Tab-separated table of C-alpha atoms in Angstrom:
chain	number	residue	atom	x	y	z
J	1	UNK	CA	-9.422	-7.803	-20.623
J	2	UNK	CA	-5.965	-8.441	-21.619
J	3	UNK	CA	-3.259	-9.388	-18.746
J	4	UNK	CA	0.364	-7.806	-18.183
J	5	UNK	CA	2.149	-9.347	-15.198
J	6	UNK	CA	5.417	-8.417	-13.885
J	7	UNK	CA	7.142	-10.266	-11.633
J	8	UNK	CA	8.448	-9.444	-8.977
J	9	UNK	CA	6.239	-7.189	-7.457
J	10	UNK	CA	8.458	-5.869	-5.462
J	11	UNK	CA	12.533	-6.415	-4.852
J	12	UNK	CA	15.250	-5.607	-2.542
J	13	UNK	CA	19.183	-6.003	-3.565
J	14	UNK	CA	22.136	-4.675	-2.155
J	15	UNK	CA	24.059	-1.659	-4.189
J	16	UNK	CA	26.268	-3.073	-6.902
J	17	UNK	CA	24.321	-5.631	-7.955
J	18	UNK	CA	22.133	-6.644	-10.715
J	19	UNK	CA	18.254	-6.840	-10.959
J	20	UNK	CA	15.993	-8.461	-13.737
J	21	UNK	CA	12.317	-7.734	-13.558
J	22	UNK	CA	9.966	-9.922	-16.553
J	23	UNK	CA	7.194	-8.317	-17.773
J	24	UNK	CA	4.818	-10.684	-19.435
J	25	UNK	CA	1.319	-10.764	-21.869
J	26	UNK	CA	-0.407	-13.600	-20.119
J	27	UNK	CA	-3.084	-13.664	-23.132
J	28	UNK	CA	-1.883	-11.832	-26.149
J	29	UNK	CA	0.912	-11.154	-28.249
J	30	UNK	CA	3.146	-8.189	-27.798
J	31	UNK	CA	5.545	-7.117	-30.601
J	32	UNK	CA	6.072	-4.018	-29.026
J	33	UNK	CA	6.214	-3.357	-25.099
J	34	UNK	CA	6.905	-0.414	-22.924
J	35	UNK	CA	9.224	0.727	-19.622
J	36	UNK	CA	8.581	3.240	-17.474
J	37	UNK	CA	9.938	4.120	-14.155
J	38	UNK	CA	8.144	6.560	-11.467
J	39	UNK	CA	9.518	7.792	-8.384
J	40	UNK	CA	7.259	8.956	-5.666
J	41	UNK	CA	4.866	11.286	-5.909
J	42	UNK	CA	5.991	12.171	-9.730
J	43	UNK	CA	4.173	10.832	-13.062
J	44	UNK	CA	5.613	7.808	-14.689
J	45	UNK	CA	8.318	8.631	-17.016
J	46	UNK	CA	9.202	6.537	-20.147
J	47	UNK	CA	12.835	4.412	-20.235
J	48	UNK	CA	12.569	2.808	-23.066
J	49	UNK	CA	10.795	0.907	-25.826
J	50	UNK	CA	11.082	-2.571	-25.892
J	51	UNK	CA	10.627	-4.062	-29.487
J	52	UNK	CA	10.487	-8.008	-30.002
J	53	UNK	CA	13.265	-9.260	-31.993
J	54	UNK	CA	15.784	-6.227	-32.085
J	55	UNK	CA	17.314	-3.630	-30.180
J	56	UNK	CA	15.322	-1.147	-27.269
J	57	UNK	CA	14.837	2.188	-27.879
J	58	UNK	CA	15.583	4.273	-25.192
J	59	UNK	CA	14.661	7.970	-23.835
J	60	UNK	CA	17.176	10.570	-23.556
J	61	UNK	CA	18.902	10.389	-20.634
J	62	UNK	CA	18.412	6.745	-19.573
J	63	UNK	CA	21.659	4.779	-20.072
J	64	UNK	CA	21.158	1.549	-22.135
J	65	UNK	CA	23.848	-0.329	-20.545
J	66	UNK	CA	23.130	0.270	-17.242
J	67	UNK	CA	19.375	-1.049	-17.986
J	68	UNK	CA	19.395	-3.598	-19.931
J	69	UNK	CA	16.368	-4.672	-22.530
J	70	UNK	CA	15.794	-8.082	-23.486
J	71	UNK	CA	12.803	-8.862	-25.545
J	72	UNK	CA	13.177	-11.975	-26.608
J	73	UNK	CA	9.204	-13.281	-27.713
J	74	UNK	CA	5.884	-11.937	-28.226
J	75	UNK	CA	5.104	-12.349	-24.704
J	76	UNK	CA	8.138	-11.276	-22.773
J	77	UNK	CA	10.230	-8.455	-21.933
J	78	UNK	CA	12.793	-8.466	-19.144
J	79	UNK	CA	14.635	-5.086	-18.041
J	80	UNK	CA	17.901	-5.609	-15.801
J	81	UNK	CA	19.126	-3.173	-13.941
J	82	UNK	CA	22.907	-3.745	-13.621
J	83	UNK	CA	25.232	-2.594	-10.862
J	84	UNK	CA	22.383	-0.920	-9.241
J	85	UNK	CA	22.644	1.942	-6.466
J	86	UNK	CA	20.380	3.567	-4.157
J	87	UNK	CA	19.268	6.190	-7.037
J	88	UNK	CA	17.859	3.499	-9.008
J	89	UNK	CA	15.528	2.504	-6.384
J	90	UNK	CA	11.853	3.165	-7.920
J	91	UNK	CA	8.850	1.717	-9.138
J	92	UNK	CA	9.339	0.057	-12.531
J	93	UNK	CA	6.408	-0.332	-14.702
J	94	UNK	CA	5.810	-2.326	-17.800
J	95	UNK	CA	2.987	-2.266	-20.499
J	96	UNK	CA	2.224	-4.000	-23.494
J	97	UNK	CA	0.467	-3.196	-26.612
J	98	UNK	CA	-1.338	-6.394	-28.368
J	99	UNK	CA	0.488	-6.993	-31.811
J	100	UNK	CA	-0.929	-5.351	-34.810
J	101	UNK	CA	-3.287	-3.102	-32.951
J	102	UNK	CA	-2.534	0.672	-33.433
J	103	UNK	CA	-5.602	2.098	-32.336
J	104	UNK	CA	-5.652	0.289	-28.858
J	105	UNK	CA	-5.147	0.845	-25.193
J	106	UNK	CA	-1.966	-0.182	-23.555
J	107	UNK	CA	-2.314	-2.955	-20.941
J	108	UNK	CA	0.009	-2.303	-17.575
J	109	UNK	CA	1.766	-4.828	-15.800
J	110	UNK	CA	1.033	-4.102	-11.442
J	111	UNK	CA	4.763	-2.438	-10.980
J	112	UNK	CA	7.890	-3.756	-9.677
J	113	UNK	CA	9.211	-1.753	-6.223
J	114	UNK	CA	12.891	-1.921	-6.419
J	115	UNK	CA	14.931	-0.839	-3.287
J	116	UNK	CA	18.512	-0.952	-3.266
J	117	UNK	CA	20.215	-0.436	0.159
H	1	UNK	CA	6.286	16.488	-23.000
H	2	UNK	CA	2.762	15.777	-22.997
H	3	UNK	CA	0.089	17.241	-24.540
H	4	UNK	CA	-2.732	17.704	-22.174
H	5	UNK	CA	-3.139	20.113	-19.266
H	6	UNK	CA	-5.320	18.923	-16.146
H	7	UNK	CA	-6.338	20.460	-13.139
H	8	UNK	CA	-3.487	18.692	-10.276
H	9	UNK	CA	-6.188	17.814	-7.871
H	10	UNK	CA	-9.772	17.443	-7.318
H	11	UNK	CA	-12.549	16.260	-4.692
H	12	UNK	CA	-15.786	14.631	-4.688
H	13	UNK	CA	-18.390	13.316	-2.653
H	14	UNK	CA	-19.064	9.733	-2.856
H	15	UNK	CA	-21.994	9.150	-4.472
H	16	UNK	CA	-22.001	11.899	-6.833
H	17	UNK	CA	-20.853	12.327	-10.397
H	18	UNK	CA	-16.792	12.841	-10.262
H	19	UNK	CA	-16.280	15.634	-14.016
H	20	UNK	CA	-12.351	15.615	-14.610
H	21	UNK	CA	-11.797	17.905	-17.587
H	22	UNK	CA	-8.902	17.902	-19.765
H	23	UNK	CA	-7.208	20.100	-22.239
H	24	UNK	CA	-5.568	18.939	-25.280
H	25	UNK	CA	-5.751	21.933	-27.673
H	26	UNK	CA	-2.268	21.064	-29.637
H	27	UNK	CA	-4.079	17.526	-30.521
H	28	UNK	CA	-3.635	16.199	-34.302
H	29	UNK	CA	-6.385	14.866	-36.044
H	30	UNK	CA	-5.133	11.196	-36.000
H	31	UNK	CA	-4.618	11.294	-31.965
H	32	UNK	CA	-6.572	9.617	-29.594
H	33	UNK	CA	-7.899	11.027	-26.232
H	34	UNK	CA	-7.490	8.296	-23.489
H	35	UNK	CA	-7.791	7.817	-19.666
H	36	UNK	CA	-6.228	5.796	-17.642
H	37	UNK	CA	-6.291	5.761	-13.267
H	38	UNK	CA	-3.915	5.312	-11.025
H	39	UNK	CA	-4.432	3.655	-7.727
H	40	UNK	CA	-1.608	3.977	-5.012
H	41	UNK	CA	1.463	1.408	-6.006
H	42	UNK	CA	-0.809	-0.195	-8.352
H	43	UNK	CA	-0.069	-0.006	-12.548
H	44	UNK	CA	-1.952	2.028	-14.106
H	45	UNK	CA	-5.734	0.995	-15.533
H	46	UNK	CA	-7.288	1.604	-19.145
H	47	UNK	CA	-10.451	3.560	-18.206
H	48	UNK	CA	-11.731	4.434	-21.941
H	49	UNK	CA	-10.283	6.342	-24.684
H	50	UNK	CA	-12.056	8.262	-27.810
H	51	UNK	CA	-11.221	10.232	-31.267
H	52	UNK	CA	-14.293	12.577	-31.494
H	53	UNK	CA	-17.191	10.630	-30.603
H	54	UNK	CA	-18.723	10.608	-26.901
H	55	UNK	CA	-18.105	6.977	-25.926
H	56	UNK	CA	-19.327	5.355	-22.437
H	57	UNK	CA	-18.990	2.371	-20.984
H	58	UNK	CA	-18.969	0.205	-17.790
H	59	UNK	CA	-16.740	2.376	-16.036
H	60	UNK	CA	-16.943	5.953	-17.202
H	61	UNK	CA	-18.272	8.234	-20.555
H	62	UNK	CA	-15.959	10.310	-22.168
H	63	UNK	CA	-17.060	13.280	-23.464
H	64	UNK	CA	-15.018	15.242	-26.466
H	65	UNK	CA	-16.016	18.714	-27.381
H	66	UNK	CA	-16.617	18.973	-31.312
H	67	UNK	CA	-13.043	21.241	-32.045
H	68	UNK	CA	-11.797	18.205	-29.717
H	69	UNK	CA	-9.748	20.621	-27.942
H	70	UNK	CA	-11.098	19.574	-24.732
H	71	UNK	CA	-12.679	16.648	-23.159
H	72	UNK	CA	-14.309	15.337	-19.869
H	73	UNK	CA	-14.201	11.958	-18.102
H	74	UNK	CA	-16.999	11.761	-15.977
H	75	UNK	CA	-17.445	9.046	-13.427
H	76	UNK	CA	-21.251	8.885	-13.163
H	77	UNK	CA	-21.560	7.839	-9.116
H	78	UNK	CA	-18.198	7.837	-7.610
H	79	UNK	CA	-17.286	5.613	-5.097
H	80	UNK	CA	-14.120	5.537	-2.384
H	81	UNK	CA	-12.002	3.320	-4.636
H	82	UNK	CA	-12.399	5.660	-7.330
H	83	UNK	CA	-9.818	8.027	-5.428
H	84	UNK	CA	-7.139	7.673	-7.665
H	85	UNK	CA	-4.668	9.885	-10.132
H	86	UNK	CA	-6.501	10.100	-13.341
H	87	UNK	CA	-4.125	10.570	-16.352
H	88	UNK	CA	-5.374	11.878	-19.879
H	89	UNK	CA	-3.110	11.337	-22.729
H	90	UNK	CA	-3.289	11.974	-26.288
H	91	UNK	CA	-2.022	9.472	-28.646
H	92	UNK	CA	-1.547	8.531	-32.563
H	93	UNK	CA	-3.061	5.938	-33.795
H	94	UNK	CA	0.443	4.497	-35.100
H	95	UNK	CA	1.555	1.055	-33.604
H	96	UNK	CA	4.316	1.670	-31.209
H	97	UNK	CA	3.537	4.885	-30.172
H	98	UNK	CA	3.945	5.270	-26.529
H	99	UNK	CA	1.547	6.553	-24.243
H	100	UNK	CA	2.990	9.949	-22.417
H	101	UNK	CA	2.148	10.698	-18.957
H	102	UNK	CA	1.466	14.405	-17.295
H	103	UNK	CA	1.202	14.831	-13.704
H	104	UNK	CA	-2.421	13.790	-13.786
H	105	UNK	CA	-5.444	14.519	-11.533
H	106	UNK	CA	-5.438	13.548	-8.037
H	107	UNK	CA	-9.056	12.555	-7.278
H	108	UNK	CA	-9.928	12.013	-3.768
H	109	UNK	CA	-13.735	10.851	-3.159
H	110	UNK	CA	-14.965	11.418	0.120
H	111	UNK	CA	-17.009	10.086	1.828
């Protein structure tokens, strides 16, 4: 089946500073990948939707320039968490949709752990 | 919000057949009925997904009821590492349509 990888898996950075996790289709093409961030013991909640060649779309409530979308080819997608803080620690997931496909599954990448002390 | 309503937890013995049911009785007739697991700290993992059809395949069946207001996954011998939380989502068939996630159920096979 199709690969997602993020990278890294998991991350620890001091409060005020800035994170970038890369979410990548190893063996497809992605116009069109997803963000989602899940804190424990809750479901995963969408951020935003990450769309190859223009601007992110993102949920109510989740402030664009604090996370910062960057989809810049088929096959990756970077989020960047800027100036983060203890609140933003969470587990970050990424998934991918192979171009063209509507009726398809979405492939997830293995979750970035971000801790900010 | 999503569309689907699932029981929040659920045991089985390992071995035996593991029946997570699903309600979806809002769902539109160009949405898709998929399942995806959830191991701890892991991403989450494509189990199988349907329109109205049964469909099976090396990992589980999926079984739609013909008003498609319901369905069942159904793990035919579950085994430890199936103890994940199992997540059913509806979905159009439109590219770029995101997959929403409910609070899933929490399956714990035991042994």
């Amino acid at each position: 089946g199709a690969v997602v990888s993020q990278h890294p898996s998991w991350v620890i950075c001091k409060s005020g500073t800035s994170v970038k996790i890369e979410c990548r289709s190893l063996d497809f093409q992605a116009t069109t990948m997803f963000w989602y961030r899940q804190f424990p013991k809750q479901s995963l909640m969408l951020m935003a939707t990450s769309n190859e060649g223009s601007k992110a779309t993102y949920e109510q409530g989740v402030e664009k320039d604090k996370f910062l979308i960057n989809h810049a080819s088929l096959t990756l997608s970077t989020l960047t968490v800027t100036s983060a803080h203890p609140e933003d620690s969470s587990f970050y997931i990424c998934s991918a949709i192979k171009a063209g496909e509507g009726n398809t599954e979405a492939f997830f990448g293995q979750g970035t752990r971000l801790t900010v002390v | 919000d999503a569309k689907t309503t699932q029981p929040p937890s659920m045991d089985c013995a390992e071995g035996r057949a593991a029946n997570l049911p699903c309600n979806h009785s809002t769902i539109s007739g160009n949405e898709y009925v998929y399942w995806y697991r959830q191991i701890h700290s892991q991403g989450p993992q494509y189990i199988i997904h349907g329109l109205k059809n049964n469909e099976t395949n090396e990992m589980a069946s999926l079984i739609i009821t013909e008003d498609r207001k319901s369905s069942t996954l159904i793990l035919p011998h579950a085994t430890l590492r199936d103890t994940a939380v199992y997540y059913c989502i509806v979905r159009a068939d439109n590219y770029g349509q995101n997959f929403v996630f409910g609070p899933g159920t929490r399956l714990s096979v035991l042994p």
